[in-house]
Amino acid sequence: MSLWYYETFDDRIRFGLRVEHTLFAKQSDYQYVEVFKTVELGKTLAIDGIYMTSEGDEHYYHEMIVHPAMVTVPGARRVLIIGGGDGGTAREVLRHPSVEKVVMVEIDQVVVDACKAHMPELGSWDDPRLELIIGDAIEYVKQAHVEPFDVIVLDGSDPVGPAEGLFNVDFYKGVSRLLRDGGVFSLQSESPMIQRPVFLEVVQTLRTIFKTAQPYFGPVLLYGGAQWSWTFASNTVDPLAIDEAQLAHVEDGCKYYNRDIHRGAFALPNDLRRQLG
Ligand code: SPD
């Protein structure tokens, strides 16, 4: 007998992985959290039927959501992570020695506990620079009175369930309020192939708030097997202006990201260029 786990995209596409066994499954106050072992990608986290991360390909996603922003802010010291409960984004941020403080606001303790227990290699949970706040990031960006951040990373799920409110103009305004001048906001912005309307909307909405919002692209097999996107938003920073010192600290330790990937990832295909105007 074989067991498969499928993510279904609006009843149009199904992406499946063969499962060896389940490690964890629990309904939290917010969502259904599962960790299971797949043949192709090893231990895998899914939430509400949506693949989140896997030990086999998490490096593509986490390196790409973090480093393009981090290497363009010389001496980035304070970083806010919204979501990111599996710990992979924080791990990549903490590889930058300039970082003194990472605040991570994740809504679901169950996700953190499941990943600590079953995918502990994803996180750098014991790093004293990491402050984990279990709470609602929507309220945090509205209300927090803290020193502004050099880099803010939004590592959320698709725009359904608790992540829905992370995809709108009010939320992005809150992020902009917490970002210092010269800071960068990076976020996952869905698949330009499978979820193009959402992708376009994210980029276009960000462009109403930030002077620059440039999508960039890379592979994440787990997300439907198609191309994935992240977006770099800032009022002052050019995404291609890499700070060599900042890059030097992390480039050799990455499995996917490097300076050539950085430059190439921002290339915009003609159809998207036309659609984004
Ligand atoms: N389609 C799923 C998108 C999920 C993006 N975030 C995943 C969390 C990895 N840290």
mmCIF file of N, CA and C in Angstrom, residues 39-122:
data_model
loop_
_atom_site.group_PDB
_atom_site.id
_atom_site.type_symbol
_atom_site.label_atom_id
_atom_site.label_comp_id
_atom_site.label_asym_id
_atom_site.label_seq_id
_atom_site.Cartn_x
_atom_site.Cartn_y
_atom_site.Cartn_z
ATOM 1 N N VAL A 39 9.375 10.345 0.436
ATOM 2 C CA VAL A 39 10.483 9.640 -0.218
ATOM 3 C C VAL A 39 11.413 10.646 -0.886
ATOM 4 N N GLU A 40 10.841 11.627 -1.566
ATOM 5 C CA GLU A 40 11.652 12.529 -2.385
ATOM 6 C C GLU A 40 12.343 13.622 -1.576
ATOM 7 N N LEU A 41 11.651 14.197 -0.605
ATOM 8 C CA LEU A 41 12.180 15.397 0.059
ATOM 9 C C LEU A 41 12.393 15.234 1.562
ATOM 10 N N GLY A 42 12.270 14.025 2.060
ATOM 11 C CA GLY A 42 12.528 13.810 3.492
ATOM 12 C C GLY A 42 11.419 14.426 4.341
ATOM 13 N N LYS A 43 11.792 14.849 5.546
ATOM 14 C CA LYS A 43 10.776 15.368 6.470
ATOM 15 C C LYS A 43 10.157 16.640 5.892
ATOM 16 N N THR A 44 8.842 16.710 5.988
ATOM 17 C CA THR A 44 8.090 17.754 5.296
ATOM 18 C C THR A 44 7.004 18.299 6.224
ATOM 19 N N LEU A 45 6.870 19.625 6.227
ATOM 20 C CA LEU A 45 5.822 20.284 7.016
ATOM 21 C C LEU A 45 4.709 20.747 6.090
ATOM 22 N N ALA A 46 3.463 20.449 6.468
ATOM 23 C CA ALA A 46 2.309 20.969 5.715
ATOM 24 C C ALA A 46 1.321 21.572 6.704
ATOM 25 N N ILE A 47 0.676 22.652 6.274
ATOM 26 C CA ILE A 47 -0.319 23.306 7.125
ATOM 27 C C ILE A 47 -1.602 23.492 6.329
ATOM 28 N N ASP A 48 -2.691 23.015 6.872
ATOM 29 C CA ASP A 48 -3.984 23.106 6.194
ATOM 30 C C ASP A 48 -3.907 22.618 4.743
ATOM 31 N N GLY A 49 -3.177 21.542 4.535
ATOM 32 C CA GLY A 49 -3.108 20.960 3.193
ATOM 33 C C GLY A 49 -2.158 21.663 2.245
ATOM 34 N N ILE A 50 -1.381 22.614 2.754
ATOM 35 C CA ILE A 50 -0.448 23.353 1.889
ATOM 36 C C ILE A 50 0.972 23.010 2.329
ATOM 37 N N TYR A 51 1.784 22.594 1.380
ATOM 38 C CA TYR A 51 3.176 22.297 1.714
ATOM 39 C C TYR A 51 3.881 23.567 2.171
ATOM 40 N N MET A 52 4.616 23.453 3.275
ATOM 41 C CA MET A 52 5.332 24.612 3.813
ATOM 42 C C MET A 52 6.830 24.521 3.587
ATOM 43 N N THR A 53 7.423 23.404 4.008
ATOM 44 C CA THR A 53 8.869 23.282 3.818
ATOM 45 C C THR A 53 9.253 21.818 3.936
ATOM 46 N N SER A 54 10.424 21.516 3.391
ATOM 47 C CA SER A 54 10.912 20.133 3.491
ATOM 48 C C SER A 54 12.412 20.157 3.675
ATOM 49 N N GLU A 55 12.928 19.120 4.317
ATOM 50 C CA GLU A 55 14.377 19.129 4.530
ATOM 51 C C GLU A 55 15.135 19.017 3.216
ATOM 52 N N GLY A 56 14.486 18.472 2.182
ATOM 53 C CA GLY A 56 15.185 18.298 0.907
ATOM 54 C C GLY A 56 15.352 19.557 0.092
ATOM 55 N N ASP A 57 14.433 20.503 0.225
ATOM 56 C CA ASP A 57 14.573 21.702 -0.631
ATOM 57 C C ASP A 57 14.362 23.020 0.105
ATOM 58 N N GLU A 58 14.379 22.976 1.438
ATOM 59 C CA GLU A 58 14.125 24.214 2.187
ATOM 60 C C GLU A 58 15.184 25.279 1.931
ATOM 61 N N HIS A 59 16.410 24.847 1.569
ATOM 62 C CA HIS A 59 17.478 25.836 1.405
ATOM 63 C C HIS A 59 17.195 26.796 0.249
ATOM 64 N N TYR A 60 16.534 26.318 -0.813
ATOM 65 C CA TYR A 60 16.219 27.237 -1.919
ATOM 66 C C TYR A 60 15.377 28.393 -1.385
ATOM 67 N N TYR A 61 14.343 28.007 -0.658
ATOM 68 C CA TYR A 61 13.388 29.016 -0.185
ATOM 69 C C TYR A 61 14.003 29.934 0.861
ATOM 70 N N HIS A 62 14.637 29.340 1.875
ATOM 71 C CA HIS A 62 15.111 30.173 2.989
ATOM 72 C C HIS A 62 16.309 31.026 2.599
ATOM 73 N N GLU A 63 17.174 30.511 1.765
ATOM 74 C CA GLU A 63 18.296 31.358 1.323
ATOM 75 C C GLU A 63 17.776 32.523 0.481
ATOM 76 N N MET A 64 16.770 32.229 -0.349
ATOM 77 C CA MET A 64 16.289 33.276 -1.256
ATOM 78 C C MET A 64 15.387 34.306 -0.577
ATOM 79 N N ILE A 65 14.713 33.937 0.472
ATOM 80 C CA ILE A 65 13.870 34.945 1.132
ATOM 81 C C ILE A 65 14.733 35.865 2.000
ATOM 82 N N VAL A 66 15.908 35.377 2.393
ATOM 83 C CA VAL A 66 16.724 36.136 3.348
ATOM 84 C C VAL A 66 17.864 36.915 2.693
ATOM 85 N N HIS A 67 18.708 36.239 1.933
ATOM 86 C CA HIS A 67 19.989 36.864 1.584
ATOM 87 C C HIS A 67 19.908 38.038 0.605
ATOM 88 N N PRO A 68 19.032 38.024 -0.402
ATOM 89 C CA PRO A 68 18.990 39.218 -1.256
ATOM 90 C C PRO A 68 18.723 40.502 -0.452
ATOM 91 N N ALA A 69 17.902 40.411 0.563
ATOM 92 C CA ALA A 69 17.669 41.590 1.406
ATOM 93 C C ALA A 69 18.874 41.858 2.305
ATOM 94 N N MET A 70 19.373 40.830 2.939
ATOM 95 C CA MET A 70 20.443 41.024 3.929
ATOM 96 C C MET A 70 21.735 41.538 3.306
ATOM 97 N N VAL A 71 22.025 41.156 2.064
ATOM 98 C CA VAL A 71 23.301 41.587 1.484
ATOM 99 C C VAL A 71 23.231 42.985 0.873
ATOM 100 N N THR A 72 22.055 43.585 0.890
ATOM 101 C CA THR A 72 21.963 44.947 0.357
ATOM 102 C C THR A 72 21.798 45.980 1.471
ATOM 103 N N VAL A 73 21.873 45.536 2.701
ATOM 104 C CA VAL A 73 21.792 46.468 3.835
ATOM 105 C C VAL A 73 23.086 46.308 4.651
ATOM 106 N N PRO A 74 24.087 47.136 4.357
ATOM 107 C CA PRO A 74 25.368 46.983 5.051
ATOM 108 C C PRO A 74 25.188 47.038 6.562
ATOM 109 N N GLY A 75 25.782 46.093 7.252
ATOM 110 C CA GLY A 75 25.758 46.088 8.714
ATOM 111 C C GLY A 75 24.388 45.866 9.324
ATOM 112 N N ALA A 76 23.478 45.214 8.597
ATOM 113 C CA ALA A 76 22.102 45.008 9.115
ATOM 114 C C ALA A 76 22.164 44.404 10.522
ATOM 115 N N ARG A 77 21.514 45.059 11.439
ATOM 116 C CA ARG A 77 21.662 44.750 12.860
ATOM 117 C C ARG A 77 20.380 44.181 13.442
ATOM 118 N N ARG A 78 19.255 44.787 13.074
ATOM 119 C CA ARG A 78 17.957 44.393 13.645
ATOM 120 C C ARG A 78 17.057 43.848 12.535
ATOM 121 N N VAL A 79 16.530 42.647 12.758
ATOM 122 C CA VAL A 79 15.707 42.000 11.732
ATOM 123 C C VAL A 79 14.403 41.529 12.369
ATOM 124 N N LEU A 80 13.312 41.794 11.677
ATOM 125 C CA LEU A 80 12.000 41.285 12.095
ATOM 126 C C LEU A 80 11.578 40.186 11.122
ATOM 127 N N ILE A 81 11.189 39.050 11.658
ATOM 128 C CA ILE A 81 10.635 37.972 10.831
ATOM 129 C C ILE A 81 9.170 37.801 11.212
ATOM 130 N N ILE A 82 8.322 37.869 10.203
ATOM 131 C CA ILE A 82 6.892 37.682 10.427
ATOM 132 C C ILE A 82 6.546 36.277 9.939
ATOM 133 N N GLY A 83 6.016 35.451 10.816
ATOM 134 C CA GLY A 83 5.794 34.036 10.479
ATOM 135 C C GLY A 83 7.099 33.279 10.664
ATOM 136 N N GLY A 84 7.364 32.380 9.729
ATOM 137 C CA GLY A 84 8.653 31.664 9.771
ATOM 138 C C GLY A 84 8.772 30.672 10.901
ATOM 139 N N GLY A 85 7.649 30.102 11.337
ATOM 140 C CA GLY A 85 7.614 29.260 12.533
ATOM 141 C C GLY A 85 8.439 27.996 12.470
ATOM 142 N N ASP A 86 8.853 27.572 11.264
ATOM 143 C CA ASP A 86 9.712 26.378 11.192
ATOM 144 C C ASP A 86 11.160 26.696 11.536
ATOM 145 N N GLY A 87 11.523 27.972 11.550
ATOM 146 C CA GLY A 87 12.866 28.365 11.997
ATOM 147 C C GLY A 87 13.889 28.560 10.894
ATOM 148 N N GLY A 88 13.570 28.159 9.657
ATOM 149 C CA GLY A 88 14.568 28.218 8.581
ATOM 150 C C GLY A 88 14.977 29.636 8.200
ATOM 151 N N THR A 89 14.010 30.540 8.211
ATOM 152 C CA THR A 89 14.334 31.925 7.848
ATOM 153 C C THR A 89 15.234 32.550 8.914
ATOM 154 N N ALA A 90 14.902 32.334 10.169
ATOM 155 C CA ALA A 90 15.745 32.879 11.256
ATOM 156 C C ALA A 90 17.155 32.306 11.183
ATOM 157 N N ARG A 91 17.251 31.024 10.882
ATOM 158 C CA ARG A 91 18.587 30.401 10.785
ATOM 159 C C ARG A 91 19.451 31.128 9.757
ATOM 160 N N GLU A 92 18.866 31.418 8.589
ATOM 161 C CA GLU A 92 19.654 32.105 7.550
ATOM 162 C C GLU A 92 19.990 33.534 7.955
ATOM 163 N N VAL A 93 19.053 34.228 8.585
ATOM 164 C CA VAL A 93 19.334 35.604 9.043
ATOM 165 C C VAL A 93 20.485 35.590 10.041
ATOM 166 N N LEU A 94 20.450 34.629 10.952
ATOM 167 C CA LEU A 94 21.443 34.584 12.039
ATOM 168 C C LEU A 94 22.833 34.195 11.542
ATOM 169 N N ARG A 95 22.948 33.783 10.315
ATOM 170 C CA ARG A 95 24.280 33.511 9.754
ATOM 171 C C ARG A 95 25.043 34.795 9.467
ATOM 172 N N HIS A 96 24.348 35.922 9.476
ATOM 173 C CA HIS A 96 25.017 37.217 9.239
ATOM 174 C C HIS A 96 25.556 37.741 10.565
ATOM 175 N N PRO A 97 26.868 37.878 10.678
ATOM 176 C CA PRO A 97 27.435 38.280 11.968
ATOM 177 C C PRO A 97 27.078 39.699 12.392
ATOM 178 N N SER A 98 26.635 40.541 11.455
ATOM 179 C CA SER A 98 26.246 41.904 11.847
ATOM 180 C C SER A 98 24.946 41.909 12.654
ATOM 181 N N VAL A 99 24.192 40.831 12.587
ATOM 182 C CA VAL A 99 22.870 40.806 13.229
ATOM 183 C C VAL A 99 23.006 40.716 14.741
ATOM 184 N N GLU A 100 22.352 41.669 15.415
ATOM 185 C CA GLU A 100 22.382 41.671 16.887
ATOM 186 C C GLU A 100 21.063 41.170 17.468
ATOM 187 N N LYS A 101 19.992 41.389 16.715
ATOM 188 C CA LYS A 101 18.674 41.060 17.279
ATOM 189 C C LYS A 101 17.730 40.600 16.164
ATOM 190 N N VAL A 102 17.100 39.460 16.367
ATOM 191 C CA VAL A 102 16.049 38.998 15.451
ATOM 192 C C VAL A 102 14.778 38.836 16.270
ATOM 193 N N VAL A 103 13.758 39.558 15.892
ATOM 194 C CA VAL A 103 12.445 39.371 16.522
ATOM 195 C C VAL A 103 11.599 38.562 15.539
ATOM 196 N N MET A 104 11.083 37.439 15.994
ATOM 197 C CA MET A 104 10.246 36.612 15.118
ATOM 198 C C MET A 104 8.847 36.548 15.711
ATOM 199 N N VAL A 105 7.869 36.985 14.948
ATOM 200 C CA VAL A 105 6.483 36.978 15.432
ATOM 201 C C VAL A 105 5.709 35.903 14.666
ATOM 202 N N GLU A 106 5.420 34.838 15.356
ATOM 203 C CA GLU A 106 4.757 33.669 14.744
ATOM 204 C C GLU A 106 3.469 33.413 15.525
ATOM 205 N N ILE A 107 2.392 33.195 14.795
ATOM 206 C CA ILE A 107 1.108 33.086 15.493
ATOM 207 C C ILE A 107 0.918 31.742 16.199
ATOM 208 N N ASP A 108 1.583 30.698 15.712
ATOM 209 C CA ASP A 108 1.179 29.358 16.153
ATOM 210 C C ASP A 108 2.306 28.603 16.868
ATOM 211 N N GLN A 109 2.147 28.487 18.173
ATOM 212 C CA GLN A 109 3.136 27.740 18.976
ATOM 213 C C GLN A 109 3.235 26.282 18.518
ATOM 214 N N VAL A 110 2.140 25.744 18.027
ATOM 215 C CA VAL A 110 2.139 24.333 17.622
ATOM 216 C C VAL A 110 3.116 24.106 16.455
ATOM 217 N N VAL A 111 3.182 25.066 15.539
ATOM 218 C CA VAL A 111 4.117 24.943 14.405
ATOM 219 C C VAL A 111 5.553 24.930 14.930
ATOM 220 N N VAL A 112 5.847 25.864 15.838
ATOM 221 C CA VAL A 112 7.206 25.942 16.396
ATOM 222 C C VAL A 112 7.550 24.640 17.113
ATOM 223 N N ASP A 113 6.647 24.167 17.946
ATOM 224 C CA ASP A 113 6.924 22.952 18.723
ATOM 225 C C ASP A 113 7.092 21.731 17.805
ATOM 226 N N ALA A 114 6.246 21.644 16.792
ATOM 227 C CA ALA A 114 6.332 20.497 15.877
ATOM 228 C C ALA A 114 7.676 20.510 15.149
ATOM 229 N N CYS A 115 8.110 21.691 14.735
ATOM 230 C CA CYS A 115 9.373 21.767 13.978
ATOM 231 C C CYS A 115 10.572 21.558 14.894
ATOM 232 N N LYS A 116 10.495 22.084 16.109
ATOM 233 C CA LYS A 116 11.601 21.839 17.049
ATOM 234 C C LYS A 116 11.734 20.338 17.322
ATOM 235 N N ALA A 117 10.601 19.667 17.442
ATOM 236 C CA ALA A 117 10.633 18.243 17.793
ATOM 237 C C ALA A 117 11.003 17.361 16.598
ATOM 238 N N HIS A 118 10.495 17.704 15.420
ATOM 239 C CA HIS A 118 10.624 16.761 14.303
ATOM 240 C C HIS A 118 11.537 17.245 13.172
ATOM 241 N N MET A 119 11.794 18.555 13.116
ATOM 242 C CA MET A 119 12.704 19.067 12.080
ATOM 243 C C MET A 119 13.692 20.033 12.738
ATOM 244 N N PRO A 120 14.381 19.605 13.793
ATOM 245 C CA PRO A 120 15.190 20.543 14.573
ATOM 246 C C PRO A 120 16.351 21.139 13.787
ATOM 247 N N GLU A 121 16.792 20.440 12.745
ATOM 248 C CA GLU A 121 17.922 20.939 11.959
ATOM 249 C C GLU A 121 17.565 22.202 11.170
ATOM 250 N N LEU A 122 16.281 22.517 11.064
ATOM 251 C CA LEU A 122 15.876 23.729 10.329
ATOM 252 C C LEU A 122 16.242 25.008 11.076
#
